[in-house]
PDB file of C-alpha atoms in Angstrom:
ATOM      1  CA  MET A1270       0.022  -0.046  -0.015  1.00 51.00           C
ATOM      2  CA  GLY A1271       2.836   2.365   0.806  1.00 53.00           C
ATOM      3  CA  SER A1272       6.488   2.634   0.066  1.00 51.00           C
ATOM      4  CA  ASN A1273       9.373   2.683   2.518  1.00 51.00           C
ATOM      5  CA  PHE A1274      12.666   4.249   1.745  1.00 45.00           C
ATOM      6  CA  THR A1275      15.886   4.174   3.590  1.00 48.00           C
ATOM      7  CA  THR A1276      18.580   6.632   2.629  1.00 43.00           C
ATOM      8  CA  SER A1277      22.044   7.408   4.052  1.00 43.00           C
ATOM      9  CA  ILE A1278      22.893  11.046   3.627  1.00 42.00           C
ATOM     10  CA  THR A1279      25.611  13.120   5.068  1.00 45.00           C
ATOM     11  CA  SER A1280      26.216  16.845   4.970  1.00 42.00           C
ATOM     12  CA  SER A1281      23.023  17.691   3.120  1.00 40.00           C
ATOM     13  CA  HIS A1282      19.803  19.630   3.348  1.00 38.00           C
ATOM     14  CA  ILE A1283      16.923  17.252   3.275  1.00 41.00           C
ATOM     15  CA  GLY A1284      13.366  18.044   2.151  1.00 43.00           C
ATOM     16  CA  ALA A1285      10.337  15.922   1.567  1.00 44.00           C
ATOM     17  CA  PHE A1286       7.320  16.333  -0.624  1.00 43.00           C
ATOM     18  CA  GLY A1287       4.121  14.339  -0.470  1.00 46.00           C
ATOM     19  CA  GLN A1288       1.154  14.289  -2.719  1.00 48.00           C
ATOM     20  CA  GLY A1289      -2.185  12.490  -2.228  1.00 49.00           C
ATOM     21  CA  ASP A1290      -4.956  12.020   0.244  1.00 51.00           C
ATOM     22  CA  SER A1291      -2.830  10.694   3.100  1.00 49.00           C
ATOM     23  CA  VAL A1292       0.873  11.407   3.386  1.00 46.00           C
ATOM     24  CA  THR A1293       2.972  10.546   6.450  1.00 48.00           C
ATOM     25  CA  VAL A1294       6.633  11.355   6.740  1.00 45.00           C
ATOM     26  CA  SER A1295       8.694   9.956   9.703  1.00 45.00           C
ATOM     27  CA  GLY A1296      12.029   8.761  10.438  1.00 44.00           C
ATOM     28  CA  ASN A1297      15.313   9.430  12.169  1.00 39.00           C
ATOM     29  CA  LEU A1298      17.964  11.612  10.719  1.00 35.00           C
ATOM     30  CA  THR A1299      21.638  11.884  11.579  1.00 35.00           C
ATOM     31  CA  VAL A1300      23.603  14.280   9.483  1.00 39.00           C
ATOM     32  CA  GLY A1301      27.404  14.306   9.855  1.00 45.00           C
ATOM     33  CA  THR A1302      28.354  17.984   9.856  1.00 48.00           C
ATOM     34  CA  ALA A1303      31.078  19.919  11.508  1.00 51.00           C
ATOM     35  CA  GLY A1304      28.264  22.288  12.441  1.00 50.00           C
ATOM     36  CA  SER A1305      27.584  20.076  15.475  1.00 70.00           C
ATOM     37  CA  PHE A1306      30.805  21.452  16.796  1.00 75.00           C
ATOM     38  CA  SER A1307      31.131  24.998  17.901  1.00 86.00           C
ATOM     39  CA  GLN A1308      34.166  26.956  16.927  1.00 90.00           C
ATOM     40  CA  GLU A1309      35.149  26.999  20.688  1.00 91.00           C
ATOM     41  CA  GLN A1310      34.811  23.138  20.872  1.00 91.00           C
ATOM     42  CA  TYR A1311      36.933  22.841  17.812  1.00 92.00           C
ATOM     43  CA  LYS A1312      39.614  25.197  19.306  1.00 93.00           C
ATOM     44  CA  ALA A1313      39.626  23.059  22.416  1.00 94.00           C
ATOM     45  CA  VAL A1314      40.430  20.023  20.238  1.00 94.00           C
ATOM     46  CA  ILE A1315      43.248  21.834  18.613  1.00 95.00           C
ATOM     47  CA  LYS A1316      44.568  23.174  21.961  1.00 96.00           C
ATOM     48  CA  GLU A1317      44.657  19.606  23.358  1.00 97.00           C
ATOM     49  CA  ALA A1318      46.574  18.491  20.322  1.00 96.00           C
ATOM     50  CA  GLN A1319      49.014  21.439  20.738  1.00 96.00           C
ATOM     51  CA  THR A1320      49.571  20.411  24.327  1.00 97.00           C
ATOM     52  CA  ALA A1321      50.117  16.797  23.264  1.00 96.00           C
ATOM     53  CA  LEU A1322      52.561  18.004  20.607  1.00 96.00           C
ATOM     54  CA  VAL A1323      54.709  19.637  23.291  1.00 96.00           C
ATOM     55  CA  HIS A1324      54.623  16.392  25.104  1.00 96.00           C
ATOM     56  CA  ASP A1325      55.747  14.457  22.021  1.00 96.00           C
ATOM     57  CA  GLN A1326      58.466  16.958  20.995  1.00 96.00           C
ATOM     58  CA  ASP A1327      61.476  14.820  21.965  1.00 95.00           C
ATOM     59  CA  ALA A1328      60.035  11.689  20.339  1.00 94.00           C
ATOM     60  CA  LEU A1329      59.299  13.557  17.122  1.00 93.00           C
ATOM     61  CA  GLU A1330      62.769  15.156  16.975  1.00 92.00           C
ATOM     62  CA  ARG A1331      64.309  11.621  17.351  1.00 92.00           C
ATOM     63  CA  ILE A1332      62.536  10.701  14.103  1.00 90.00           C
ATOM     64  CA  ASP A1333      63.309  14.009  12.318  1.00 89.00           C
ATOM     65  CA  GLU A1334      63.875  17.357  14.042  1.00 86.00           C
ATOM     66  CA  ARG A1335      61.647  19.066  11.519  1.00 89.00           C
ATOM     67  CA  LEU A1336      58.516  16.983  12.409  1.00 91.00           C
ATOM     68  CA  TYR A1337      57.693  19.041  15.463  1.00 94.00           C
ATOM     69  CA  GLU A1338      57.904  22.173  13.368  1.00 92.00           C
ATOM     70  CA  VAL A1339      55.646  20.743  10.710  1.00 92.00           C
ATOM     71  CA  LEU A1340      53.034  19.649  13.144  1.00 94.00           C
ATOM     72  CA  ASN A1341      53.151  22.848  15.093  1.00 95.00           C
ATOM     73  CA  GLN A1342      52.724  24.921  11.892  1.00 95.00           C
ATOM     74  CA  PHE A1343      49.779  22.717  10.934  1.00 94.00           C
ATOM     75  CA  LEU A1344      48.065  23.048  14.283  1.00 95.00           C
ATOM     76  CA  THR A1345      48.536  26.809  14.218  1.00 95.00           C
ATOM     77  CA  MET A1346      46.892  27.073  10.747  1.00 94.00           C
ATOM     78  CA  ALA A1347      44.186  24.454  11.558  1.00 93.00           C
ATOM     79  CA  ARG A1348      43.123  26.556  14.548  1.00 92.00           C
ATOM     80  CA  LYS A1349      42.043  29.270  12.059  1.00 92.00           C
ATOM     81  CA  ILE A1350      39.813  26.925  10.031  1.00 91.00           C
ATOM     82  CA  GLN A1351      36.134  27.842  10.421  1.00 90.00           C
ATOM     83  CA  VAL A1352      33.996  24.781  11.346  1.00 90.00           C
ATOM     84  CA  GLU A1353      30.594  26.255  12.183  1.00 87.00           C
ATOM     85  CA  GLN A1354      28.038  25.886   9.419  1.00 86.00           C
ATOM     86  CA  GLN A1355      30.509  23.775   7.385  1.00 88.00           C
ATOM     87  CA  GLY A1356      30.032  20.209   6.238  1.00 90.00           C
ATOM     88  CA  LEU A1357      32.276  17.595   7.938  1.00 89.00           C
ATOM     89  CA  ALA A1358      33.736  16.422   4.671  1.00 90.00           C
ATOM     90  CA  ASP A1359      34.470  20.045   3.718  1.00 92.00           C
ATOM     91  CA  VAL A1360      36.330  20.752   7.020  1.00 92.00           C
ATOM     92  CA  GLN A1361      38.293  17.472   6.710  1.00 90.00           C
ATOM     93  CA  ALA A1362      39.300  18.308   3.208  1.00 92.00           C
ATOM     94  CA  LYS A1363      40.439  21.729   4.262  1.00 93.00           C
ATOM     95  CA  MET A1364      42.508  20.230   7.125  1.00 92.00           C
ATOM     96  CA  LYS A1365      44.086  17.650   4.769  1.00 92.00           C
ATOM     97  CA  GLU A1366      44.809  20.385   2.185  1.00 93.00           C
ATOM     98  CA  THR A1367      46.449  22.524   4.932  1.00 92.00           C
ATOM     99  CA  LEU A1368      48.601  19.527   6.077  1.00 91.00           C
ATOM    100  CA  ASP A1369      49.545  18.703   2.471  1.00 90.00           C
ATOM    101  CA  GLU A1370      50.635  22.320   1.802  1.00 91.00           C
ATOM    102  CA  ILE A1371      52.879  22.229   4.892  1.00 90.00           C
ATOM    103  CA  TRP A1372      54.373  18.851   3.940  1.00 85.00           C
ATOM    104  CA  ALA A1373      55.062  20.234   0.413  1.00 87.00           C
ATOM    105  CA  GLN A1374      56.858  23.236   1.890  1.00 87.00           C
ATOM    106  CA  GLN A1375      59.003  20.999   4.015  1.00 85.00           C
ATOM    107  CA  ALA A1376      59.613  18.409   1.173  1.00 81.00           C
ATOM    108  CA  ALA A1377      61.277  21.283  -0.677  1.00 80.00           C
ATOM    109  CA  LYS A1378      63.661  21.459   2.253  1.00 81.00           C
ATOM    110  CA  GLY A1379      64.245  17.664   2.147  1.00 82.00           C
ATOM    111  CA  LEU A1380      61.691  16.301   4.635  1.00 80.00           C
ATOM    112  CA  ARG A1381      59.977  13.158   3.414  1.00 78.00           C
ATOM    113  CA  THR A1382      56.301  12.439   4.246  1.00 73.00           C
ATOM    114  CA  GLN A1383      56.408   9.509   6.515  1.00 77.00           C
ATOM    115  CA  ALA A1384      54.045   7.596   8.705  1.00 82.00           C
ATOM    116  CA  LEU A1385      54.295   8.598  12.342  1.00 87.00           C
ATOM    117  CA  PRO A1386      54.541   5.782  14.929  1.00 87.00           C
ATOM    118  CA  GLU A1387      51.510   4.961  16.969  1.00 86.00           C
ATOM    119  CA  GLY A1388      51.471   6.138  20.552  1.00 91.00           C
ATOM    120  CA  LEU A1389      52.196   9.798  19.992  1.00 93.00           C
ATOM    121  CA  LYS A1390      49.879  11.888  22.145  1.00 95.00           C
ATOM    122  CA  VAL A1391      49.358  14.430  19.407  1.00 95.00           C
ATOM    123  CA  VAL A1392      47.913  11.772  17.034  1.00 93.00           C
ATOM    124  CA  GLU A1393      45.797  10.449  19.834  1.00 95.00           C
ATOM    125  CA  ALA A1394      44.402  13.862  20.515  1.00 95.00           C
ATOM    126  CA  LEU A1395      43.580  14.453  16.887  1.00 94.00           C
ATOM    127  CA  ALA A1396      41.913  11.042  16.607  1.00 93.00           C
ATOM    128  CA  LYS A1397      39.382  11.872  19.318  1.00 92.00           C
ATOM    129  CA  SER A1398      37.377  14.257  17.187  1.00 91.00           C
ATOM    130  CA  PRO A1399      35.583  13.430  14.027  1.00 90.00           C
ATOM    131  CA  ILE A1400      36.729  16.696  12.554  1.00 89.00           C
ATOM    132  CA  THR A1401      40.459  15.860  13.001  1.00 92.00           C
ATOM    133  CA  ALA A1402      40.320  12.017  12.865  1.00 92.00           C
ATOM    134  CA  GLU A1403      41.080  11.955   9.096  1.00 91.00           C
ATOM    135  CA  VAL A1404      44.235  14.011   9.761  1.00 91.00           C
ATOM    136  CA  ALA A1405      45.289  11.637  12.452  1.00 91.00           C
ATOM    137  CA  LYS A1406      44.812   8.638  10.079  1.00 91.00           C
ATOM    138  CA  HIS A1407      46.797  10.569   7.443  1.00 89.00           C
ATOM    139  CA  LEU A1408      49.597  11.057   9.842  1.00 90.00           C
ATOM    140  CA  LEU A1409      49.727   7.371  10.838  1.00 89.00           C
ATOM    141  CA  THR A1410      49.748   6.098   7.317  1.00 88.00           C
ATOM    142  CA  GLY A1411      51.981   8.737   5.881  1.00 80.00           C
ATOM    143  CA  GLY A1412      49.646   9.193   2.936  1.00 67.00           C
TER     144      GLY A1412
END
């Protein structure tokens, strides 16, 4: 008699239109957007990662003394990214683009992109938030 539809949608505006004598629209909706984070919550995530970076400074410098500088520069720039009213995928793409730009600048100075070892506090701090989790994964895989 009726039709049931199930759709998975992220970062979209959703509307419905019904026509006929009896139309019922119901359901649950979860939309993955960075908009569920305030700018202040996002800055708190970055601040935690910056604190963790200081903790990891010696370990990073044992791998390559420029890694601390790269991550510090990334976190400084990432802090300025606006997350409110932005789609999660858009914010993640902007963060990855920012990280890639910094790696490219350092590659010109001889630093190779490399996977960071697990257990670094800065990576753990970034992995806690859906906004920064993709960056954490990128840092662990080196790609």
